[in-house]
Structure formats: structure tokens, C-alpha cells
PDB file of C-alpha atoms in Angstrom:
ATOM      1  CA  LYS A  22      -2.049   2.028  13.998  1.00 40.00           C
ATOM      2  CA  GLY A  23      -2.847  -0.242  10.915  1.00 50.00           C
ATOM      3  CA  ASN A  24      -5.507  -2.825   9.378  1.00 51.00           C
ATOM      4  CA  ALA A  25      -4.911  -6.705   9.052  1.00 52.00           C
ATOM      5  CA  SER A  26      -6.191  -8.713   6.616  1.00 52.00           C
ATOM      6  CA  SER A  27      -6.535 -12.642   6.564  1.00 50.00           C
ATOM      7  CA  LEU A  28      -5.661 -14.388   3.460  1.00 52.00           C
ATOM      8  CA  SER A  29      -6.837 -17.746   2.096  1.00 49.00           C
ATOM      9  CA  GLY A  30      -7.265 -19.366  -1.283  1.00 48.00           C
ATOM     10  CA  LYS A  31      -5.368 -20.543  -4.203  1.00 48.00           C
ATOM     11  CA  GLY A  32      -2.071 -18.641  -5.813  1.00 47.00           C
ATOM     12  CA  GLY A  33       0.568 -19.638  -8.407  1.00 51.00           C
ATOM     13  CA  ASN A  34       3.748 -21.827  -6.842  1.00 53.00           C
ATOM     14  CA  SER A  35       6.710 -20.924  -5.099  1.00 56.00           C
ATOM     15  CA  ASN A  36      10.240 -22.465  -5.397  1.00 60.00           C
ATOM     16  CA  SER A  37       9.456 -24.255  -2.265  1.00 67.00           C
ATOM     17  CA  GLY A  38       6.313 -25.681  -3.841  1.00 75.00           C
ATOM     18  CA  LYS A  39       3.958 -23.778  -1.601  1.00 82.00           C
ATOM     19  CA  PRO A  40       0.803 -21.946  -3.308  1.00 87.00           C
ATOM     20  CA  LEU A  41       1.512 -18.393  -3.116  1.00 90.00           C
ATOM     21  CA  PHE A  42      -0.459 -15.270  -4.042  1.00 91.00           C
ATOM     22  CA  ASN A  43      -0.258 -13.005  -6.504  1.00 92.00           C
ATOM     23  CA  SER A  44       2.052  -9.825  -6.011  1.00 94.00           C
ATOM     24  CA  MET A  45      -0.498  -7.651  -7.668  1.00 95.00           C
ATOM     25  CA  PHE A  46      -3.203  -8.684  -5.357  1.00 95.00           C
ATOM     26  CA  THR A  47      -0.815  -8.239  -2.530  1.00 96.00           C
ATOM     27  CA  LEU A  48      -0.174  -4.738  -3.762  1.00 96.00           C
ATOM     28  CA  ALA A  49      -3.670  -3.951  -4.200  1.00 96.00           C
ATOM     29  CA  LEU A  50      -5.048  -4.809  -1.198  1.00 95.00           C
ATOM     30  CA  LEU A  51      -2.147  -3.192   0.774  1.00 96.00           C
ATOM     31  CA  VAL A  52      -3.120   0.398  -0.751  1.00 94.00           C
ATOM     32  CA  GLY A  53      -7.198  -1.064  -0.437  1.00 93.00           C
ATOM     33  CA  MET A  54      -6.375  -1.615   3.452  1.00 93.00           C
ATOM     34  CA  SER A  55      -4.790   1.951   3.863  1.00 90.00           C
ATOM     35  CA  VAL A  56      -7.799   3.908   2.646  1.00 87.00           C
ATOM     36  CA  PRO A  57      -9.969   4.258   5.477  1.00 82.00           C
ATOM     37  CA  GLU A  58      -7.653   5.195   7.562  1.00 81.00           C
ATOM     38  CA  ALA A  59      -5.856   7.485   5.008  1.00 80.00           C
ATOM     39  CA  THR A  60      -7.252   8.875   2.265  1.00 82.00           C
ATOM     40  CA  HIS A  61     -11.006   8.162   2.196  1.00 84.00           C
ATOM     41  CA  GLY A  62     -12.812  11.119   1.114  1.00 86.00           C
ATOM     42  CA  THR A  63      -9.955  12.755  -0.086  1.00 88.00           C
ATOM     43  CA  THR A  64      -8.324  11.081  -2.776  1.00 91.00           C
ATOM     44  CA  VAL A  65      -8.898  13.233  -6.037  1.00 93.00           C
ATOM     45  CA  ALA A  66      -6.885  10.989  -8.710  1.00 92.00           C
ATOM     46  CA  ASN A  67      -3.853   7.963  -7.872  1.00 93.00           C
ATOM     47  CA  LEU A  68      -0.899   9.863  -9.725  1.00 95.00           C
ATOM     48  CA  GLY A  69       1.400   7.114  -9.931  1.00 96.00           C
ATOM     49  CA  PHE A  70       3.777   4.588  -7.994  1.00 96.00           C
ATOM     50  CA  SER A  71       7.467   5.411  -7.935  1.00 95.00           C
ATOM     51  CA  GLU A  72       8.908   2.383  -5.902  1.00 96.00           C
ATOM     52  CA  VAL A  73       6.968  -0.937  -5.691  1.00 97.00           C
ATOM     53  CA  LEU A  74       8.863  -3.848  -3.848  1.00 98.00           C
ATOM     54  CA  PHE A  75       7.840  -7.396  -2.804  1.00 97.00           C
ATOM     55  CA  PRO A  76      10.672  -8.852  -0.684  1.00 97.00           C
ATOM     56  CA  LYS A  77       9.172 -11.748   0.745  1.00 96.00           C
ATOM     57  CA  PRO A  78       6.417 -13.763  -0.687  1.00 95.00           C
ATOM     58  CA  VAL A  79       2.726 -14.144   0.793  1.00 96.00           C
ATOM     59  CA  TYR A  80       0.867 -17.458   1.166  1.00 94.00           C
ATOM     60  CA  PRO A  81      -2.496 -18.603   1.742  1.00 92.00           C
ATOM     61  CA  GLY A  82      -3.128 -18.379   5.388  1.00 92.00           C
ATOM     62  CA  ASP A  83      -1.122 -15.067   6.149  1.00 95.00           C
ATOM     63  CA  THR A  84      -2.719 -11.956   8.133  1.00 96.00           C
ATOM     64  CA  LEU A  85      -0.998  -8.927   6.455  1.00 97.00           C
ATOM     65  CA  ARG A  86      -1.311  -5.551   8.095  1.00 96.00           C
ATOM     66  CA  ALA A  87      -0.620  -2.017   6.793  1.00 96.00           C
ATOM     67  CA  GLU A  88       0.835   0.581   7.710  1.00 96.00           C
ATOM     68  CA  THR A  89       1.078   4.015   5.893  1.00 95.00           C
ATOM     69  CA  ILE A  90       3.670   6.898   6.241  1.00 96.00           C
ATOM     70  CA  ILE A  91       3.196  10.702   4.557  1.00 95.00           C
ATOM     71  CA  LEU A  92       6.656  10.981   3.288  1.00 97.00           C
ATOM     72  CA  GLU A  93       6.203  14.343   1.463  1.00 97.00           C
ATOM     73  CA  ARG A  94       3.163  16.963   0.803  1.00 95.00           C
ATOM     74  CA  ARG A  95       3.251  20.146  -1.409  1.00 95.00           C
ATOM     75  CA  GLU A  96       1.018  22.764  -2.853  1.00 93.00           C
ATOM     76  CA  SER A  97      -0.851  21.886  -6.490  1.00 91.00           C
ATOM     77  CA  LYS A  98       0.528  24.574  -8.277  1.00 91.00           C
ATOM     78  CA  SER A  99      -2.306  24.525 -10.927  1.00 93.00           C
ATOM     79  CA  ARG A 100      -5.136  23.544  -8.321  1.00 92.00           C
ATOM     80  CA  PRO A 101      -5.315  26.033  -5.635  1.00 92.00           C
ATOM     81  CA  THR A 102      -7.828  23.561  -3.173  1.00 94.00           C
ATOM     82  CA  GLN A 103      -5.766  20.679  -4.065  1.00 95.00           C
ATOM     83  CA  GLY A 104      -2.200  19.401  -2.935  1.00 95.00           C
ATOM     84  CA  ILE A 105       0.454  16.610  -4.446  1.00 96.00           C
ATOM     85  CA  VAL A 106       1.014  13.569  -1.505  1.00 95.00           C
ATOM     86  CA  THR A 107       3.743  11.077  -1.348  1.00 97.00           C
ATOM     87  CA  LEU A 108       2.557   7.733   0.520  1.00 96.00           C
ATOM     88  CA  GLN A 109       4.703   5.552   1.466  1.00 97.00           C
ATOM     89  CA  HIS A 110       2.597   1.781   2.216  1.00 97.00           C
ATOM     90  CA  VAL A 111       4.065  -1.345   4.227  1.00 98.00           C
ATOM     91  CA  ALA A 112       2.506  -4.796   4.314  1.00 97.00           C
ATOM     92  CA  TYR A 113       3.475  -7.034   6.985  1.00 98.00           C
ATOM     93  CA  ASN A 114       3.306 -10.393   7.742  1.00 97.00           C
ATOM     94  CA  GLN A 115       2.063 -12.733  10.799  1.00 97.00           C
ATOM     95  CA  ARG A 116       5.881 -13.060  11.387  1.00 97.00           C
ATOM     96  CA  GLY A 117       6.607  -9.228  10.723  1.00 98.00           C
ATOM     97  CA  ASP A 118       7.815  -9.756   7.755  1.00 98.00           C
ATOM     98  CA  VAL A 119       7.711  -6.877   5.114  1.00 98.00           C
ATOM     99  CA  VAL A 120       5.730  -8.448   2.058  1.00 98.00           C
ATOM    100  CA  CYS A 121       5.286  -5.451   0.211  1.00 98.00           C
ATOM    101  CA  LYS A 122       6.519  -1.781   0.240  1.00 98.00           C
ATOM    102  CA  ALA A 123       5.428   0.883  -2.061  1.00 97.00           C
ATOM    103  CA  THR A 124       5.604   4.542  -2.477  1.00 98.00           C
ATOM    104  CA  ARG A 125       2.927   6.285  -4.278  1.00 96.00           C
ATOM    105  CA  GLN A 126       1.845  10.000  -4.989  1.00 96.00           C
ATOM    106  CA  ALA A 127      -1.596  11.007  -4.976  1.00 95.00           C
ATOM    107  CA  LEU A 128      -4.074  14.420  -5.668  1.00 95.00           C
ATOM    108  CA  MET A 129      -6.045  15.029  -2.510  1.00 94.00           C
ATOM    109  CA  LYS A 130      -8.281  17.917  -1.500  1.00 94.00           C
ATOM    110  CA  LYS A 131      -6.840  20.624   1.043  1.00 90.00           C
ATOM    111  CA  LYS A 132      -8.686  20.970   4.117  1.00 80.00           C
TER     112      LYS A 132
END
């Protein structure tokens, strides 16, 4: 289950001469698309990213969908009502190509 977002606008230029979107925008969009289904109301703090990859470019007009997988979770040693979760976010374009993959750690509220 994922979200989709259609992109339009102007970005930088690729080697092919086609305009492309800034990769930091792509990363922010990917993480933002995951919030309603994966972390809304439960994130205390983002702790960082351990891996960010951009294997394919994103162009104006591309439609992206996002998936999030929980890779790991553990209790917080100092905060008994919270835990640390490692999430892997992946964005795909309309052709099914991975355009962004990010592994993120977050401090989350426990149920």
C-alpha cells in the first residue's frame, strides 16, 4: 500500500538535457508521503538517515508512489514510553523504477 504524487514544474538539467527534480525535494516528498500511513501522530523525533540513494532521476510529469517497511524496532533505554524504529522508504516512478531509497531512524511513541 502506498501513496502517489504527480510532479510538474521546472528543475535542474540532466545529462540528457531534460529537466529533472532536485534530489532533496524527492527525498522530502518520499518521507512526507509516508507520514499519513506510517508515522502520523507517533513520531517524537527524527534521529537521522543511515542511507539515502537516488538510483534513477525524477523528471517533471513523473508520478511517484511510496512504500515504507519497518526494518527494526527496539526499546529506548532512557525513555520507557518510546522506542527507536528503523524505517526504509522507497519511491517508485510510474514505470516501477526505484528513484529514491532512504533508511531512517526515528524516536516513536509506544502504544
